[in-house]
Tab-separated table of C-alpha atoms (C1' of nucleotides) in Angstrom:
chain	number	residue	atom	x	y	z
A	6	UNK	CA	14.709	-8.612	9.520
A	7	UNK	CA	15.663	-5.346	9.441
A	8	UNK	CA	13.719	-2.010	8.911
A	9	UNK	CA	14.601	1.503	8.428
A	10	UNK	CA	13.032	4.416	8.089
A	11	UNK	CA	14.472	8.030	7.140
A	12	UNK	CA	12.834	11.243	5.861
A	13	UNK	CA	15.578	12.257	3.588
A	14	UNK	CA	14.510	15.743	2.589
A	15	UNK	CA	15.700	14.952	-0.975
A	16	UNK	CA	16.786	11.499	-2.002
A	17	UNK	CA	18.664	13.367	-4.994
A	18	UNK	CA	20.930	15.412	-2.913
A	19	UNK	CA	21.620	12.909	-0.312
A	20	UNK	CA	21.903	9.629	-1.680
A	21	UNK	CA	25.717	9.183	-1.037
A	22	UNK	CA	24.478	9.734	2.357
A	23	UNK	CA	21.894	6.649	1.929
A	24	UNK	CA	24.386	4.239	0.493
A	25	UNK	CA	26.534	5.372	3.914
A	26	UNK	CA	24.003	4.421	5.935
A	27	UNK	CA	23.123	1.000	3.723
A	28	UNK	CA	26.264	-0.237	3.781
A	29	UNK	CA	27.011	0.578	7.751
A	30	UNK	CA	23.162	-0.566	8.854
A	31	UNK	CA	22.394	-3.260	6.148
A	32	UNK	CA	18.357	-2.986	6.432
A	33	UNK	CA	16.582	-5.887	4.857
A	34	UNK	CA	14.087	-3.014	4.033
A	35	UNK	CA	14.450	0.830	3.893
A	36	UNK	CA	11.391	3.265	3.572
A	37	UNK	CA	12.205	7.051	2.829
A	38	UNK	CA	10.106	10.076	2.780
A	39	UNK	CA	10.522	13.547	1.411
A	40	UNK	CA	11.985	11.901	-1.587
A	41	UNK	CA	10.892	15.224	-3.531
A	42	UNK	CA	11.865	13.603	-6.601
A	43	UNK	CA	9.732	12.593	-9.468
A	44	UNK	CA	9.371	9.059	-10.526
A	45	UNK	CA	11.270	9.426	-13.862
A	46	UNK	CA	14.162	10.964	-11.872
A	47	UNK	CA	14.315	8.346	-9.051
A	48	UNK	CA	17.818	6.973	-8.526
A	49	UNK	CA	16.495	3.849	-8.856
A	50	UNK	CA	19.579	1.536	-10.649
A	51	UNK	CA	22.039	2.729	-7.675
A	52	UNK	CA	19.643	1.466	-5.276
A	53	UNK	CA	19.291	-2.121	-7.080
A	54	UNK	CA	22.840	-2.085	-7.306
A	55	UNK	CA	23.063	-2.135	-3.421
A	56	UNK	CA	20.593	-4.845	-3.607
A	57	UNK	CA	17.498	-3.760	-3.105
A	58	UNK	CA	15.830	-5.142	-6.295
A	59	UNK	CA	12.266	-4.800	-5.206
A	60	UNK	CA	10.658	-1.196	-4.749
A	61	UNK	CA	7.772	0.690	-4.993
A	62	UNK	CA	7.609	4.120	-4.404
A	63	UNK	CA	5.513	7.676	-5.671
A	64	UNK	CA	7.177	11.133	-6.061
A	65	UNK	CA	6.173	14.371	-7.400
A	66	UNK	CA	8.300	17.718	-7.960
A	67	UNK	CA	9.748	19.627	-5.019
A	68	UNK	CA	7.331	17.833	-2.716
A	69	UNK	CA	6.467	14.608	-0.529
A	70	UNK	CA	7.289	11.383	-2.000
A	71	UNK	CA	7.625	8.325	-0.294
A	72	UNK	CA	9.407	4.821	-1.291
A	73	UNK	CA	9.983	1.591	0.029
A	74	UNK	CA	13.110	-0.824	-1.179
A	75	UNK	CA	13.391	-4.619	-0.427
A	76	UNK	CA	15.973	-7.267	-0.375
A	77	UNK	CA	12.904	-9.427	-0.416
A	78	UNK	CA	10.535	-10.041	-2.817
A	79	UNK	CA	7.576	-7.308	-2.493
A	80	UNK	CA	3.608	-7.493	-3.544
A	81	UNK	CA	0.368	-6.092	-3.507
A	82	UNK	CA	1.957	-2.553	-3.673
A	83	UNK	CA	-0.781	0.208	-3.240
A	84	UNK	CA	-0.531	4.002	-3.835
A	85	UNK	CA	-3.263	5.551	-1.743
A	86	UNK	CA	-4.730	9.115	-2.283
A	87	UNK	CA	-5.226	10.948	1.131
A	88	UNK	CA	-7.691	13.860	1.853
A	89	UNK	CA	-8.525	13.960	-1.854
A	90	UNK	CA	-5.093	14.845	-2.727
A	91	UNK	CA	-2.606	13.096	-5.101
A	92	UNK	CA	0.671	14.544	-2.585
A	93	UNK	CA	2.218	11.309	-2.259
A	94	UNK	CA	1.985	10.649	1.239
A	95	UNK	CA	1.581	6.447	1.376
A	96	UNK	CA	2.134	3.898	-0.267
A	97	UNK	CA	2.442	0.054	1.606
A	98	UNK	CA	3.076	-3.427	-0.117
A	99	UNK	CA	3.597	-6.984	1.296
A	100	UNK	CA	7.035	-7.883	2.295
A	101	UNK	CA	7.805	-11.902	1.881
A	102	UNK	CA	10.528	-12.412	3.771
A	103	UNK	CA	11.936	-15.835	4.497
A	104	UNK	CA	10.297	-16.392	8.064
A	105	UNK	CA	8.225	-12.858	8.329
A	106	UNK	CA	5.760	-11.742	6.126
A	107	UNK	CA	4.257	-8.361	6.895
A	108	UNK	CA	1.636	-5.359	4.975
A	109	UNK	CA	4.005	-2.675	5.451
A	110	UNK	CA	2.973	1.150	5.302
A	111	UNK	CA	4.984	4.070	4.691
A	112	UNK	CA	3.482	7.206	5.666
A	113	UNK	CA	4.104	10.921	5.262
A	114	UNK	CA	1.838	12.656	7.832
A	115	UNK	CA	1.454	16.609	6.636
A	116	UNK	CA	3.751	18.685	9.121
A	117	UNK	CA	0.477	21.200	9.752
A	118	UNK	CA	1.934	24.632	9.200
A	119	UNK	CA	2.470	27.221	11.913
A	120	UNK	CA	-0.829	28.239	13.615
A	121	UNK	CA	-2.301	24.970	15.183
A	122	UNK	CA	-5.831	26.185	14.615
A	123	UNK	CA	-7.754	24.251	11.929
A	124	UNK	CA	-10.087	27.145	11.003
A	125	UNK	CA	-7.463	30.012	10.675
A	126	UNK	CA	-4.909	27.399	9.673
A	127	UNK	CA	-5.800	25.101	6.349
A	128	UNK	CA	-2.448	22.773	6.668
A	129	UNK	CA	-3.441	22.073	10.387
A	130	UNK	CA	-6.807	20.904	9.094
A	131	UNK	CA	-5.352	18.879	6.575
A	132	UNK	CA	-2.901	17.103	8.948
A	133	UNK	CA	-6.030	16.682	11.737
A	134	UNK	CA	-8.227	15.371	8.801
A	135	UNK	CA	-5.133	13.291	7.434
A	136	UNK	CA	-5.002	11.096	10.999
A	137	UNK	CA	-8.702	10.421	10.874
A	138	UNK	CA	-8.615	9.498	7.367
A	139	UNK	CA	-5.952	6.604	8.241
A	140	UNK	CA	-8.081	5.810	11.158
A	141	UNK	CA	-10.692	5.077	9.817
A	142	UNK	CA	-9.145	3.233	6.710
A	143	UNK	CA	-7.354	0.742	8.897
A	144	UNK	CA	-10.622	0.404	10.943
A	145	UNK	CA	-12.450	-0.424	7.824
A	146	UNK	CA	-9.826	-2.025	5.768
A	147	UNK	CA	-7.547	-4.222	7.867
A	148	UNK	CA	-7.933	-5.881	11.138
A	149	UNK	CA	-6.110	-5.409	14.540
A	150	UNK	CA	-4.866	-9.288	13.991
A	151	UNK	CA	-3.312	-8.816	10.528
A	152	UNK	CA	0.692	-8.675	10.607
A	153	UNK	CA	1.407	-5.117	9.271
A	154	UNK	CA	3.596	-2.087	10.025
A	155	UNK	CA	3.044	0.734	9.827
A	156	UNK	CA	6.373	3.635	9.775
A	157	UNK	CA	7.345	7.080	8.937
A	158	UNK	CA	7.485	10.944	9.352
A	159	UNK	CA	4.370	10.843	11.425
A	160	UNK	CA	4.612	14.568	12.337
A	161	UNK	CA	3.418	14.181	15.405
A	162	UNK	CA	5.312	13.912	19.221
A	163	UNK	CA	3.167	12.058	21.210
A	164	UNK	CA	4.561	11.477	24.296
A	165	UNK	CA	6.162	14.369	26.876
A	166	UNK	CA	9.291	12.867	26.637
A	167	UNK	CA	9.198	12.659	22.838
A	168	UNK	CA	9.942	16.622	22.841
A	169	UNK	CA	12.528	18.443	24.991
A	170	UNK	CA	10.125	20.804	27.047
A	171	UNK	CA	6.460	19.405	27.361
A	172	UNK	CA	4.881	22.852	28.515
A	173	UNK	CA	6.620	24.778	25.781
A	174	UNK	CA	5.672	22.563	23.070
A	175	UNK	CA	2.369	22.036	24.014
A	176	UNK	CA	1.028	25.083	21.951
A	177	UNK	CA	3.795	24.070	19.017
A	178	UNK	CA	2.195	22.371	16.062
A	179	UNK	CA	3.355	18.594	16.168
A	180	UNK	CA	2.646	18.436	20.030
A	181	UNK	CA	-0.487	19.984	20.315
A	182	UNK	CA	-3.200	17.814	22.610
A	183	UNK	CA	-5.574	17.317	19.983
A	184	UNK	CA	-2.746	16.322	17.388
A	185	UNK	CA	-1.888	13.713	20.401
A	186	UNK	CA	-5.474	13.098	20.926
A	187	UNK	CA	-6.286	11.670	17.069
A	188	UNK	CA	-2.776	10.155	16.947
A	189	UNK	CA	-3.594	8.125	19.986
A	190	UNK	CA	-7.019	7.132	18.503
A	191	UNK	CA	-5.104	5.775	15.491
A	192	UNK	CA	-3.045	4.270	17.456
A	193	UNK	CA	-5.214	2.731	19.862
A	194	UNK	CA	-7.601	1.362	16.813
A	195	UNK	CA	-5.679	-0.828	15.540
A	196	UNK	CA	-3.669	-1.741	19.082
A	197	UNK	CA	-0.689	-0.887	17.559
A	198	UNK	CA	2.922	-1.113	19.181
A	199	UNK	CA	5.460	1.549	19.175
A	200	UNK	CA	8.157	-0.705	18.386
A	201	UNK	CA	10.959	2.268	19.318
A	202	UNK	CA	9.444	3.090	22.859
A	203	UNK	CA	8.989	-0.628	23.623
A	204	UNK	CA	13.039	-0.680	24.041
A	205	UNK	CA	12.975	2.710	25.488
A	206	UNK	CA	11.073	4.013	28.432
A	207	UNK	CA	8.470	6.482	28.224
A	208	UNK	CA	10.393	9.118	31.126
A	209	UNK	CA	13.606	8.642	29.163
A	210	UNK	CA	14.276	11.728	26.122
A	211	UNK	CA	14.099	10.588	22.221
A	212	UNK	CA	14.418	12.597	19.033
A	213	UNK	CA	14.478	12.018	15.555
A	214	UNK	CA	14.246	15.348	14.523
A	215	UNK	CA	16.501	18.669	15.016
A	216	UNK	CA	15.232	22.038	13.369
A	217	UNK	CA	17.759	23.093	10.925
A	218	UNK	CA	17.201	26.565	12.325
A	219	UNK	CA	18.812	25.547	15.726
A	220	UNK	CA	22.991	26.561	14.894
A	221	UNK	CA	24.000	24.112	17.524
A	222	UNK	CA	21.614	21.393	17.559
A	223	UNK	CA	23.731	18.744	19.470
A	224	UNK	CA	24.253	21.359	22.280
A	225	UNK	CA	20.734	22.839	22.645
A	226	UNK	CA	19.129	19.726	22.077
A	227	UNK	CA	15.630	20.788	21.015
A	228	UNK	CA	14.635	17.383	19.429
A	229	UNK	CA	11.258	16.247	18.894
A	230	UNK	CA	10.769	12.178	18.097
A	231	UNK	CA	8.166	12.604	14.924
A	232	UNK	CA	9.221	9.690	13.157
A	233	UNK	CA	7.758	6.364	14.659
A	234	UNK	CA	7.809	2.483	13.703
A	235	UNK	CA	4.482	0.914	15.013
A	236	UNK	CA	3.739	-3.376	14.615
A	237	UNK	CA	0.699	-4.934	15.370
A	238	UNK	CA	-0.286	-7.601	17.806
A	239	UNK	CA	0.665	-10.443	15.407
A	240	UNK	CA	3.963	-9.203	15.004
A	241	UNK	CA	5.114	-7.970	19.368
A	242	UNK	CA	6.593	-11.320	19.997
A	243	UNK	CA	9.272	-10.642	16.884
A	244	UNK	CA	10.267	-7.423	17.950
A	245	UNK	CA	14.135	-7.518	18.409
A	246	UNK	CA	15.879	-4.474	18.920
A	247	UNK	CA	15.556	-0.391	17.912
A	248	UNK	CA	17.789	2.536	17.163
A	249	UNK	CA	17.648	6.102	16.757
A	250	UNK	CA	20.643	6.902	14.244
A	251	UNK	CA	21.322	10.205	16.406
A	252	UNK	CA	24.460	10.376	14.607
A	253	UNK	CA	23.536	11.257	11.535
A	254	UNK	CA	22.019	14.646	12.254
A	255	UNK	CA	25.647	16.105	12.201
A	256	UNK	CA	26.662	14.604	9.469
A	257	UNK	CA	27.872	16.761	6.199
A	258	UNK	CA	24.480	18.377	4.814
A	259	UNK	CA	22.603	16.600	6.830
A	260	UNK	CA	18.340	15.902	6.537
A	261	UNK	CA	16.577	17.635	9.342
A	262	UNK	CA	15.423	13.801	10.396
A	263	UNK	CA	17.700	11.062	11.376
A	264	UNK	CA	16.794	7.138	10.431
A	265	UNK	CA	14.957	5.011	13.080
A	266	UNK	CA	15.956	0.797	12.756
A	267	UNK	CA	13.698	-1.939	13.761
A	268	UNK	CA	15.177	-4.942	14.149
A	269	UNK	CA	12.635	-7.809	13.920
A	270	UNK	CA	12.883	-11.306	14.838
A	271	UNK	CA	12.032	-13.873	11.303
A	272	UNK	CA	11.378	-17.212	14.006
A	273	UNK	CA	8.813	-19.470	12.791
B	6	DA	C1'	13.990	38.044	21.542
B	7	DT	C1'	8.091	35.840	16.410
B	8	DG	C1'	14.456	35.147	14.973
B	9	DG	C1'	16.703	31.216	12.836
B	10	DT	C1'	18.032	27.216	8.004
B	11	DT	C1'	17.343	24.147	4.230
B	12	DG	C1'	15.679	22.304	-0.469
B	13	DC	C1'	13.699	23.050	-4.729
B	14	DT	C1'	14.331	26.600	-7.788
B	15	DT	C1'	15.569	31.840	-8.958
B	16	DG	C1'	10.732	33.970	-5.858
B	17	DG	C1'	8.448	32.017	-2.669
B	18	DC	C1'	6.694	28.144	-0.527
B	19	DA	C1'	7.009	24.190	2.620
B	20	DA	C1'	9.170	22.236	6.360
DNA sequence: ATGGTTGCTTGGCAA
């Protein structure tokens, strides 16, 4: 079982890209964010085409959106509001795959603006108040023992390797301590498992993201890894293999995000 | 050095 997830800043504009990377990575499912696409203008038929006839996904103009595709059969899909919004942000449904069945989550935590103060700065607050929401809703909602994943632009670099100079980004909103602080209480509350750092160790550099300010982003290398693929418990023993589709960020037009791949083992 | 670029839209916001 393979899963993929890509913030695609624009599904629209870049979905010759995604059938690239569909037919060269062949996930079993794919999750995007930043569709910025409204539902009546999803590109859904080309997508079934390529054989992902089960989907669910939420969009709105200019803005967010999030989907998930399947090449198995998909239930229970929820929409959540977040923070008393309706910004299409997360979704999840149950995937039935053959051996692996899983609650999978797609989430779009908010980037947090500029100013990592959440008095001066409302976006910060909403992005603080965004991880605590999810906290808490797992806590309450699922249990620690339940197979789920959870994936997606999660904003936040929470490791000093996941950014390319610790001290520097330590005052830059997505690396801030107490972004790291609640991220790590989300994490730790529902003992999830970074399924990309569990192939990669923790002193070892890993992006997934390259500002699109940066004119020679391979060179300079000022990455930050903000989009994660967590597992629970249940499923540790199937985890397989990851990738960081590095590659992609110099593609033609490229997103600002490349695609992380979980490979997941469907035994028994 | 508080810049720089992109996408959705055509002015300005969000990232």
């Amino acid at each position: 079982m393979r899963i993929l997830s890509w913030n695609i800043n624009s599904v629209r504009l870049r979905l010759p890209l995604l059938m690239d990377v569909l037919k060269r990575q062949k996930p079993d499912v794919f999750c995007l964010q930043e569709t910025k696409t409204p539902d009546e203008h999803f590109p859904v038929d080309a997508l079934v085409e390529a054989g992902y006839a089960h989907h669910h996904f939420t969009g709105m103009k200019g803005y967010n959106g999030v989907c998930i595709f399947s090449k198995y059969p998909i239930d229970n899909k929820e929409t959540y509001k977040r923070c008393g919004k309706n910004d299409c942000r997360h979704i999840s449904a149950r995937i039935k795959g053959k051996n692996l069945s899983f609650e999978l989550h797609n989430v779009y935590i908010p980037a947090g603006g500029y100013e990592p103060d959440p008095v001066a700065n409302d976006k910060f607050k909403h992005k603080l108040d965004f991880v605590d929401e999810l906290t808490k809703w797992f806590s309450k909602n699922r249990g620690a023992k339940d197979p789920m994943v959870v994936l997606g632009d999660l904003n936040i670099a929470p490791l000093e390797h996941d950014v390319w100079d610790h001290k520097k980004m330590v005052k830059v909103v997505s690396h801030t301590p107490i972004e790291v602080e609640k991220f790590t209480r989300f994490y730790e509350s529902m003992q999830w498992v970074d399924g990309i750092r569990h192939f990669v160790p923790d002193d070892k550099k890993l992006y997934s993201w390259w500002s699109y300010r940066s004119p020679d982003w391979d060179a300079a290398d000022k990455g930050r890894r903000l989009d994660h693929i967590w597992v629970t418990q249940r499923l540790a023993p199937a985890l397989k293999k990851q990738a960081v589709l590095r590659e992609m960020r110099g593609a033609e037009r490229p997103s600002d995000h490349v695609p992380v791949v979980l490979d997941l083992k469907a035994s028994a």
